[in-house]
Structures are given as C-alpha cells and as structure tokens.
PDB file of C-alpha atoms in Angstrom:
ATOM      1  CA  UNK I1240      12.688 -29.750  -1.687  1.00  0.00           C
ATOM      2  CA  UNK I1241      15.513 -27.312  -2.271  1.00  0.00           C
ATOM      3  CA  UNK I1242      14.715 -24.700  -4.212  1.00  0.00           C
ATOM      4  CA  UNK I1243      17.020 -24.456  -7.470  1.00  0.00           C
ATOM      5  CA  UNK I1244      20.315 -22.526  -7.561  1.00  0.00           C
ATOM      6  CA  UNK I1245      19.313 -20.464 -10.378  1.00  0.00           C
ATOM      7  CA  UNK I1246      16.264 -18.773  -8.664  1.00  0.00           C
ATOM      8  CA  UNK I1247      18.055 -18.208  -4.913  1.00  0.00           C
ATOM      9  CA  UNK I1248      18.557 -14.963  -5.221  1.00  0.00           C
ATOM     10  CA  UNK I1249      18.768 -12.648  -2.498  1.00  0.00           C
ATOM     11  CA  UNK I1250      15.164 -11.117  -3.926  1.00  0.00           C
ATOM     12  CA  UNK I1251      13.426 -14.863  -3.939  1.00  0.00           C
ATOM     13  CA  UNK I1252      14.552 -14.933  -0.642  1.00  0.00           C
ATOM     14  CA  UNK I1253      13.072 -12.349   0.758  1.00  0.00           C
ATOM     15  CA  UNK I1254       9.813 -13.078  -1.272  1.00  0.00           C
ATOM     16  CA  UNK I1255       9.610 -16.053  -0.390  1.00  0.00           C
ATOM     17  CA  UNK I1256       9.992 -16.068   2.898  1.00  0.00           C
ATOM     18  CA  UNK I1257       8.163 -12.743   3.400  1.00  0.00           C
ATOM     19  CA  UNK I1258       5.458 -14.321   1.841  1.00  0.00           C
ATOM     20  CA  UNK I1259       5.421 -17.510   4.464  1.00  0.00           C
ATOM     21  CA  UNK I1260       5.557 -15.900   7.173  1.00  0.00           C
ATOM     22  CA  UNK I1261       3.149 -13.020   6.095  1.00  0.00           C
ATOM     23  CA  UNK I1262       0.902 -15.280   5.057  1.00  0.00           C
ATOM     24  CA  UNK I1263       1.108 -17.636   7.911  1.00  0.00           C
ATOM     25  CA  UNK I1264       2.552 -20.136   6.900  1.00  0.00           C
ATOM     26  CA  UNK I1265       5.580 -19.598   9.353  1.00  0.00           C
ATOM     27  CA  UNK I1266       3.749 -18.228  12.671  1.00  0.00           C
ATOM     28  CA  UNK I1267       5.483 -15.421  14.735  1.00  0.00           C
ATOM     29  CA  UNK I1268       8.113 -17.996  16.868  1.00  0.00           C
ATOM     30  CA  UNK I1269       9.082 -19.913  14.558  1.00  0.00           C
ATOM     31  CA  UNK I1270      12.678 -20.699  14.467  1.00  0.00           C
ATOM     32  CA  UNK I1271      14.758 -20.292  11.638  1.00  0.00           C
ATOM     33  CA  UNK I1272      18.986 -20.684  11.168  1.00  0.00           C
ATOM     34  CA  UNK I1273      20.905 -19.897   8.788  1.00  0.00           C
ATOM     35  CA  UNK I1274      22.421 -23.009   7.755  1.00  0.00           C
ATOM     36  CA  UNK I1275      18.580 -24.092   7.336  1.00  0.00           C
ATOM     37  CA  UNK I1276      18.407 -21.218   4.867  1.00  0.00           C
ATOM     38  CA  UNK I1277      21.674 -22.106   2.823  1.00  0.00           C
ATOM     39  CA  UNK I1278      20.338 -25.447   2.462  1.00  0.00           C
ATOM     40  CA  UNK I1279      16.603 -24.857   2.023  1.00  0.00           C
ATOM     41  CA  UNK I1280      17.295 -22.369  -0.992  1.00  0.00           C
ATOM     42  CA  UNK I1281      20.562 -23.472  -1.954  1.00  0.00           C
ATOM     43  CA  UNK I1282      21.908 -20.240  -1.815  1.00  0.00           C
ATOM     44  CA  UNK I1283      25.341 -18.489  -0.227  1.00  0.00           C
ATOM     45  CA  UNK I1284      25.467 -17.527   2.688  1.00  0.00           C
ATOM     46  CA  UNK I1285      25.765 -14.059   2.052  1.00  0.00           C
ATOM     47  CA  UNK I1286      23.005 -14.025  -0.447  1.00  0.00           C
ATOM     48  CA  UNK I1287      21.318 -15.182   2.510  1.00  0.00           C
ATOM     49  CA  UNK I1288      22.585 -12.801   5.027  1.00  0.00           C
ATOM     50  CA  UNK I1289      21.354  -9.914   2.912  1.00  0.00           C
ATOM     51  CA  UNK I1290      18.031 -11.205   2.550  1.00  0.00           C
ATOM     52  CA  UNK I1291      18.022 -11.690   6.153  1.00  0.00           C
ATOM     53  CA  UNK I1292      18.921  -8.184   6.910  1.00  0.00           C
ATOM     54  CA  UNK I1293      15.951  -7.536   4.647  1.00  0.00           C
ATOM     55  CA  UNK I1294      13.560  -8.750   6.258  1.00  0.00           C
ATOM     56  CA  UNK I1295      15.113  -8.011  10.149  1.00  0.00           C
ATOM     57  CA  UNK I1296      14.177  -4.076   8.846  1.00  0.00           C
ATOM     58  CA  UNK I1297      10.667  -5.074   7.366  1.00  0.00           C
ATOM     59  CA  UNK I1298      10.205  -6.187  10.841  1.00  0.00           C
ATOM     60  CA  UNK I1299       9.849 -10.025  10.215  1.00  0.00           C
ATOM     61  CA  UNK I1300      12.516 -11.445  11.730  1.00  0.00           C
ATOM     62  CA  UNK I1301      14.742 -11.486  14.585  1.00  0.00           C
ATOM     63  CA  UNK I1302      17.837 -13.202  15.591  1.00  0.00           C
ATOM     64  CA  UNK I1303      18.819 -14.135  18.618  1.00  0.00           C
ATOM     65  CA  UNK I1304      21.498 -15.770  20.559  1.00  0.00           C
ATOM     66  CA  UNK I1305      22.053 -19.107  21.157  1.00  0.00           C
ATOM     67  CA  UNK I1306      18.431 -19.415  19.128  1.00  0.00           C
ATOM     68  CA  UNK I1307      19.288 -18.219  15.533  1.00  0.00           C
ATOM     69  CA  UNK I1308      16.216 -16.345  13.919  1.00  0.00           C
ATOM     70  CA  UNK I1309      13.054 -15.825  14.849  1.00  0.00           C
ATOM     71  CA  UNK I1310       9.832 -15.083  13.090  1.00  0.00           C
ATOM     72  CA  UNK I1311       8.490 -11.962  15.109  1.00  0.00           C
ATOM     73  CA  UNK I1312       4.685 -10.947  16.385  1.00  0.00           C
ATOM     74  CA  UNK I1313       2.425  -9.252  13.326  1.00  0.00           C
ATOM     75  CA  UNK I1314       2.648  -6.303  15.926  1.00  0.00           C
ATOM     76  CA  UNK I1315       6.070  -5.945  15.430  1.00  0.00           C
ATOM     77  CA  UNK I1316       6.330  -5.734  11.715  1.00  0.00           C
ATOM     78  CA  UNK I1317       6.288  -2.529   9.325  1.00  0.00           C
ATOM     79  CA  UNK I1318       3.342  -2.884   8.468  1.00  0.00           C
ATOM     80  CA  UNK I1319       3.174   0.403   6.030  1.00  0.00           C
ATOM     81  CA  UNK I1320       5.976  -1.500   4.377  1.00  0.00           C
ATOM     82  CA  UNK I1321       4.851  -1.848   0.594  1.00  0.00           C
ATOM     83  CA  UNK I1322       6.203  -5.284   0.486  1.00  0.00           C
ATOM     84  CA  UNK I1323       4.351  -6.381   3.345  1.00  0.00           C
ATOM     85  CA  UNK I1324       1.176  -4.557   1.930  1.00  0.00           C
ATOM     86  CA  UNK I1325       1.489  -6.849  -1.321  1.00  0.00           C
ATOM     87  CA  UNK I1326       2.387  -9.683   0.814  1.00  0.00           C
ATOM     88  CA  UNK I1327      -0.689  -9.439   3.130  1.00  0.00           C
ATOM     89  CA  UNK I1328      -2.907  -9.066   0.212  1.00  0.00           C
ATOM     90  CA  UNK I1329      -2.545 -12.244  -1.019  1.00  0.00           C
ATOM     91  CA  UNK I1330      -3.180 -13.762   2.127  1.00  0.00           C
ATOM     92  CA  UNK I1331      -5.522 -15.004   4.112  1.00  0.00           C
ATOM     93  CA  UNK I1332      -5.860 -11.838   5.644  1.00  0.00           C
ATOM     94  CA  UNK I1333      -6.887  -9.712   3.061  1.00  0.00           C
ATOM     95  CA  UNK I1334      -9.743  -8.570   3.613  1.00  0.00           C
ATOM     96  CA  UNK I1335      -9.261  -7.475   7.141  1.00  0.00           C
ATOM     97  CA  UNK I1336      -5.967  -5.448   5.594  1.00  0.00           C
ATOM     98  CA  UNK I1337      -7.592  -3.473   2.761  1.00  0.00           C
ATOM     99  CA  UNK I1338     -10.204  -2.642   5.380  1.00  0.00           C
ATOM    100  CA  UNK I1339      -7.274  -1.356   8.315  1.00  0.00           C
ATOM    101  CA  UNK I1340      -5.465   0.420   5.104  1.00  0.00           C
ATOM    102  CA  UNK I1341      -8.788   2.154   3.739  1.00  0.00           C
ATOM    103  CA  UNK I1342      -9.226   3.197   7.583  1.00  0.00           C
ATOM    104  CA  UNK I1343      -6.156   4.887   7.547  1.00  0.00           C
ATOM    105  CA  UNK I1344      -6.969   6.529   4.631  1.00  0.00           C
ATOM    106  CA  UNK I1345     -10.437   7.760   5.857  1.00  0.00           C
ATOM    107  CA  UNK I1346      -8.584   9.299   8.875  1.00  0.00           C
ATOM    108  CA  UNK I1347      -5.978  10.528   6.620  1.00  0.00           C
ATOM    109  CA  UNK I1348      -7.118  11.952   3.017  1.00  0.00           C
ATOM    110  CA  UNK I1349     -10.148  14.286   4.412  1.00  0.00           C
ATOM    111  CA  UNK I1350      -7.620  16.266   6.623  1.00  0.00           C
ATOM    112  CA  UNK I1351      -5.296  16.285   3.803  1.00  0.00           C
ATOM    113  CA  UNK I1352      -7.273  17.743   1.531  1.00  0.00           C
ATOM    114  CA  UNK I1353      -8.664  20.543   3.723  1.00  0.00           C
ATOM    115  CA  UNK I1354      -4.991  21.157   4.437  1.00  0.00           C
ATOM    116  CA  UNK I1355      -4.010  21.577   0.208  1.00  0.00           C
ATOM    117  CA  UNK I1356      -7.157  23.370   1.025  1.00  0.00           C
ATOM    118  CA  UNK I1357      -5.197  26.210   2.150  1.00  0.00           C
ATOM    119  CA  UNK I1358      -1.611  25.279   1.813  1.00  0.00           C
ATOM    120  CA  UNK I1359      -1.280  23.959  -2.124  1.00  0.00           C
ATOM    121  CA  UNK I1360       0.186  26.101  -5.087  1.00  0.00           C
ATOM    122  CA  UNK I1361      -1.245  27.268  -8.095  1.00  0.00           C
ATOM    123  CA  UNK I1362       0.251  24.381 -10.221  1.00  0.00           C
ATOM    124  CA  UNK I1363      -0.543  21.643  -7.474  1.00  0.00           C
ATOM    125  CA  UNK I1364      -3.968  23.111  -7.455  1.00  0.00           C
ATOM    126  CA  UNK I1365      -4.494  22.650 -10.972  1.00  0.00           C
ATOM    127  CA  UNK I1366      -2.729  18.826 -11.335  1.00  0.00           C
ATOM    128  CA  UNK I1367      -5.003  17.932  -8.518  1.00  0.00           C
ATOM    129  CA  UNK I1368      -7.743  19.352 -10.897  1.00  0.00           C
ATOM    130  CA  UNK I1369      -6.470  17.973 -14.356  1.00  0.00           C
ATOM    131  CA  UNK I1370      -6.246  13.947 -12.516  1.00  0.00           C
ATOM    132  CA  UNK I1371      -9.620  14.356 -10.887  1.00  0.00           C
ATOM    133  CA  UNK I1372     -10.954  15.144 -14.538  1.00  0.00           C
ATOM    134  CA  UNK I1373      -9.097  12.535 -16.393  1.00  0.00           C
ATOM    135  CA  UNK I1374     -10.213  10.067 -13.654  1.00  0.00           C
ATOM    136  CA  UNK I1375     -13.696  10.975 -14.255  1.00  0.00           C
ATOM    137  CA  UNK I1376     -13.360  10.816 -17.892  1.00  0.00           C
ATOM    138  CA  UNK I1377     -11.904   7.180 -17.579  1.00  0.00           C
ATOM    139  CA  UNK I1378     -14.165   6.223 -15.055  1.00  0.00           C
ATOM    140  CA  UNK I1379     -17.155   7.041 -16.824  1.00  0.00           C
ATOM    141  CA  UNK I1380     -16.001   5.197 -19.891  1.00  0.00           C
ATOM    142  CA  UNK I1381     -15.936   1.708 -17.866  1.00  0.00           C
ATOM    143  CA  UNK I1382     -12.502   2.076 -17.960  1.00  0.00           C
ATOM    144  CA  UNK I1383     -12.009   2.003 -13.735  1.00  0.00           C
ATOM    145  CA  UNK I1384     -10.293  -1.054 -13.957  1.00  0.00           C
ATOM    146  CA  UNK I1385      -7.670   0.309 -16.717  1.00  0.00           C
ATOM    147  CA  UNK I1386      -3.596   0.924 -16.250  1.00  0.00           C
ATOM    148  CA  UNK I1387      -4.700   4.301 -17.169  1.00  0.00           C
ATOM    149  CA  UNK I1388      -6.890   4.644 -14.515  1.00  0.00           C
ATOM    150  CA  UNK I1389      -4.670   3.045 -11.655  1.00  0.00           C
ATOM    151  CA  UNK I1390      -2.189   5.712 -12.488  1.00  0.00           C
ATOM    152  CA  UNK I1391      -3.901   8.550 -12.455  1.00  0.00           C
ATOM    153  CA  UNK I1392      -4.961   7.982  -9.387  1.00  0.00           C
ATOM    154  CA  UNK I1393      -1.807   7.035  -8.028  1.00  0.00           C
ATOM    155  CA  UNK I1394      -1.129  10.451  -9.039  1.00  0.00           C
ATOM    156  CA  UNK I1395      -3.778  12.131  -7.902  1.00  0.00           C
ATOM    157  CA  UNK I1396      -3.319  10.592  -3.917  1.00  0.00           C
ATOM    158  CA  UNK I1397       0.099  11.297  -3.951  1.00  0.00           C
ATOM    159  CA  UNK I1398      -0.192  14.705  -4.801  1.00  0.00           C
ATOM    160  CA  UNK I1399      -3.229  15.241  -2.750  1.00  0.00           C
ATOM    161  CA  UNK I1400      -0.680  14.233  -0.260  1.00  0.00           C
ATOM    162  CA  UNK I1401       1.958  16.420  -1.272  1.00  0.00           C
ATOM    163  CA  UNK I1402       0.195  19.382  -1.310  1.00  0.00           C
ATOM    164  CA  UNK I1403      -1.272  19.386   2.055  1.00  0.00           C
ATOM    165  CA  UNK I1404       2.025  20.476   3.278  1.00  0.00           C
ATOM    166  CA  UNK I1405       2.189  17.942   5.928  1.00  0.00           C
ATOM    167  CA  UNK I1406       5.637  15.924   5.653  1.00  0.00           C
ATOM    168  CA  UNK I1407       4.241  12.896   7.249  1.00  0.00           C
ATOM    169  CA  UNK I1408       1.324  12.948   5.432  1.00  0.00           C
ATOM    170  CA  UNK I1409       3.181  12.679   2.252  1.00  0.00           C
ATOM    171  CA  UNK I1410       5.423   9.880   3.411  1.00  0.00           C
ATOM    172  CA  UNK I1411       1.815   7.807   3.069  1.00  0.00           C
ATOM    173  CA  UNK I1412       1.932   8.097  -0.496  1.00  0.00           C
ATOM    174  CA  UNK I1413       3.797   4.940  -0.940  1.00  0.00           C
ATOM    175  CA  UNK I1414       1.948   2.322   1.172  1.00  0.00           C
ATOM    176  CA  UNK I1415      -1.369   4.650  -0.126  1.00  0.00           C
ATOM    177  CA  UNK I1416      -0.024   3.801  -4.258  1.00  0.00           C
ATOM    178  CA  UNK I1417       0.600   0.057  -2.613  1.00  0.00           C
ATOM    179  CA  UNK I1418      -2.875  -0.165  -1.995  1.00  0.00           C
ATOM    180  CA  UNK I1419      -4.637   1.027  -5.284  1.00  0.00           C
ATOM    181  CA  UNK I1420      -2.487  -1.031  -7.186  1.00  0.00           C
ATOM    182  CA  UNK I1421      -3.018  -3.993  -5.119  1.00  0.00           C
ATOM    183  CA  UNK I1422      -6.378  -3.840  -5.703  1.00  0.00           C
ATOM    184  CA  UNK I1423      -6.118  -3.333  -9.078  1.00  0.00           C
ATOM    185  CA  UNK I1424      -3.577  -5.955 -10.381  1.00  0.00           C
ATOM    186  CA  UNK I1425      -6.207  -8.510  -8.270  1.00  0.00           C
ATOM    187  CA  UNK I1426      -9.305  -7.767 -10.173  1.00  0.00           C
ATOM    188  CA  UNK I1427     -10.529  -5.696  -7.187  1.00  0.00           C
ATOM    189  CA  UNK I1428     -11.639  -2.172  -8.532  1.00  0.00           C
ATOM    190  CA  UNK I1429     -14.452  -2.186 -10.650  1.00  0.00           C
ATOM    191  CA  UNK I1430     -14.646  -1.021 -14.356  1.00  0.00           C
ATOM    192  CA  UNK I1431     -17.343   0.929 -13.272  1.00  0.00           C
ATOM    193  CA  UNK I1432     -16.747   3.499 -10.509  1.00  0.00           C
ATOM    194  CA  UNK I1433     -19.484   3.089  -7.461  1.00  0.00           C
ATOM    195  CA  UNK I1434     -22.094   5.919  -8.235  1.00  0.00           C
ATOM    196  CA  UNK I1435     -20.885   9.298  -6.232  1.00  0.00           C
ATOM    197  CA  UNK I1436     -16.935   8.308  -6.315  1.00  0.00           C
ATOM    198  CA  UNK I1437     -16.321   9.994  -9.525  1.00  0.00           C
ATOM    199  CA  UNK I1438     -17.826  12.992  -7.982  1.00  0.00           C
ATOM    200  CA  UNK I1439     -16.986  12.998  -4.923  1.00  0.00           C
ATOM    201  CA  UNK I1440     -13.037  13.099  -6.543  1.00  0.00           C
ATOM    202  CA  UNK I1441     -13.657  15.642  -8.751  1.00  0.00           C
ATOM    203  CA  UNK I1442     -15.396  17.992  -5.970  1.00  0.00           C
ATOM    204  CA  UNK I1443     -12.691  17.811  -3.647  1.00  0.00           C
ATOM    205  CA  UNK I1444     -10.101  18.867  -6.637  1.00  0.00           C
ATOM    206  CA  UNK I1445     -12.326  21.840  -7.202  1.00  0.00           C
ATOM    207  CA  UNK I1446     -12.608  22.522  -3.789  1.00  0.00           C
ATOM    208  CA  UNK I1447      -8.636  22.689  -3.098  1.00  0.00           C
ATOM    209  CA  UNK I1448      -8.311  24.385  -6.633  1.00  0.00           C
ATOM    210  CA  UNK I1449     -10.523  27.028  -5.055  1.00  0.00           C
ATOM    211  CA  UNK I1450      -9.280  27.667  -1.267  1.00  0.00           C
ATOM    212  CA  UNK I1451     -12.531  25.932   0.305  1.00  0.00           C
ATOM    213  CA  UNK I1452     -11.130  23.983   3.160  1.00  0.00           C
ATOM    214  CA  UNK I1453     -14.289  22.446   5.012  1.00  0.00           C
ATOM    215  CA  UNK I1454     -15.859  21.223   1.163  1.00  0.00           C
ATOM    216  CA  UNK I1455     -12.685  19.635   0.428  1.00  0.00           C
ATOM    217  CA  UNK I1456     -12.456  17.746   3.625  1.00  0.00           C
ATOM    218  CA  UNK I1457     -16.123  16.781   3.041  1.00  0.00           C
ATOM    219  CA  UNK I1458     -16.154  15.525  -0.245  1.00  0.00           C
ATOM    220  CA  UNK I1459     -13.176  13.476   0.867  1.00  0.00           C
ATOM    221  CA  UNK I1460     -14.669  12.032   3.156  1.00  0.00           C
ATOM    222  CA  UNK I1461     -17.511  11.108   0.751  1.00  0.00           C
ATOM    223  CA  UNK I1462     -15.063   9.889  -1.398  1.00  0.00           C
ATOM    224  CA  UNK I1463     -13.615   7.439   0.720  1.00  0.00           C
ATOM    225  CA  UNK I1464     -16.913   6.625   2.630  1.00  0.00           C
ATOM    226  CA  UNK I1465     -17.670   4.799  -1.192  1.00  0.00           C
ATOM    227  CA  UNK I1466     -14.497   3.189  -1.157  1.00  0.00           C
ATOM    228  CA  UNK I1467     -15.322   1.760   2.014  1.00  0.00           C
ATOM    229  CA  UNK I1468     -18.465   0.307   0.736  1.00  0.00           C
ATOM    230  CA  UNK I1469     -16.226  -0.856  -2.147  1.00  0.00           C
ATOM    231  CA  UNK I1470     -13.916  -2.939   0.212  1.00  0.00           C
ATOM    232  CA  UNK I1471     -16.078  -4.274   2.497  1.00  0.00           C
ATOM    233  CA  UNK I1472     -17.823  -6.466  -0.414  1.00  0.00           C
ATOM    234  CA  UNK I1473     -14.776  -8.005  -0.897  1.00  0.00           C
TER     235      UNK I1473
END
C-alpha cells in the first residue's frame, strides 16, 4: 500500500527504508528502482533522489547500471553511523550490536582515559570530575534510568574523549552518545547502577583529575567490564 503523500518526505524515506533493510527486511541484493520508490511512497522524484543519496553515503545502497539500486552487504555499511546504530537497535540484531559497540568501547575508553591521563587541562580535568560526581549522585538515588542521568553521561564520554587528545578518538563521541541513549530511550539501563559502576566512574575522573595514567586506564576498564555484564543480560 502506498504510503500517504503527506508523510513522504525525504526523512520517512530514509527511515523507512533504512529501517528495512537494517533490519532485514530487505536483504543485501535486493533490487530497488526508482520509479518503484516514487510509487511505493508516493513521493517526487527528487524527494526521492535525496533520500537515495542518503542512504548511498550511510552505506546502504548502491546503484548500478542497467540494474537500478541495490541493497549492499552489512560489511559495507557505516556502521558507526548514528542512524544505523538506532536502526540496528531495534532489530533483530540487537543484542549482538550493543555487544560489538560496548567492545569498541572496552578497547577504546581505558586508553582514552590514561591518555586525559596526561594530556587533559585543568578545566577538562575538573568537568570530567564534576559529571562523574553528579552521575554518582543520580545513580545512587535510583535515578540511572533518568534524562538527567543519560546526559550527564553523554557528557562525561564525550569529554573523556575529548580530552585524551586523540582526534580520532573524539570523533567516537557520536556513535559512543548513540549508544547510551539507545539504551536508555529502550528501557535498557537500569535505575539502579550495577554495584562497582558508580565507582569505577568516579575513580577514573579522579584519576585523570590527578595525572595518574595507569589508575585511570584501570578503573576504565572496570568500568566498562560492568557494562559488559550489563549488556550481555540483555
């Protein structure tokens, strides 16, 4: 059934369609033209051009001659793509996402932190401290599952991030923010922090805050060994 006229617009094209062939609903081959499109969403053909063009850069689709478009191999899409993050997490897949994405982080935030370690200023320093504290404060209250909460530590990971000094590092603070808030907005962080997380957060602020490299890095890595366990009941 067509979708109506009022709601084909370039963004509930890409949505939508990100979101069938994400899920997998439209497996990597599928064939796709443009015409199809127009009709399908009742839409212009520019509007669907654009969201076309979209979704070619997320790594979703691919045109090709003679053929038209074609839906393109998980491998092949941007996977860090916070889009494709929220996408996968209401799929079928994820579980086996969060788990990949909290890898990444394991083998990310730990070095990170040992680099603000010894790279941070005085005012990152003390942010990183002032989150870490409010987190615990929230956290402690029940209140991990809070608005509050999420953005605080939004904060807190970006700037962890940030302050290691490490460009590409910091370019993970988007798909890293995707993350926590997908979790969140699905009922997938606990109220209550697991015991040691709360900690574990605050001692690697302190440890930054005070130039000691190899705690940092270890109580980030404690820190996201509990969100691990976290995830993987899920």
């Amino acid at each position: 059934m067509p979708t109506l006229a009022t709601t084909a617009s370039h963004a509930h094209i890409v949505e939508t369609l990100g979101r069938r062939i994400v899920g997998g609903e439209l497996p990597p081959g599928t064939g796709l033209t443009l015409a199809g499109l127009e009709e399908s969403f009742t839409a212009s053909r520019t509007v669907v051009r654009e969201a076309v063009r979209v979704l070619e850069a997320h790594g979703l689709l691919t045109s090709r001659r003679r053929v038209g478009l074609v839906v393109r191999p998980q491998a092949e899409w941007d996977i860090l793509n916070a889009d494709i993050i929220e996408w996968s997490l209401d799929s079928p897949r994820r579980r086996d996402v969060l788990i990949e994405l909290t890898d990444l982080r394991v083998a990310v935030e730990p070095v990170a932190a040992r680099l603000a370690a010894e790279r941070a200023g005085d005012a990152e320093r003390d942010e990183l401290v002032r989150w870490a504290t409010l987190l615990s404060d929230l956290g402690s209250q029940g209140l991990g599952d809070s608005d509050e909460y999420l953005d605080a530590d939004i904060a807190y990971h970006r700037l962890l991030l940030k302050a290691s000094g490490n460009a590409l590092f910091e370019k993970l603070g988007d798909p890293i923010a995707e993350i926590l808030r997908g979790r969140s907005v699905r009922g997938l962080t606990p109220g209550m922090p697991r015991v040691g997380t709360l900690e574990a957060h605050l001692a690697t602020a302190q440890a930054i805050r005070d130039g000691r490299g190899a705690d940092a890095e270890a109580s980030a890595r404690e820190h996201l060994t509990l969100v691990s366990g976290e995830v993987e009941e899920v």
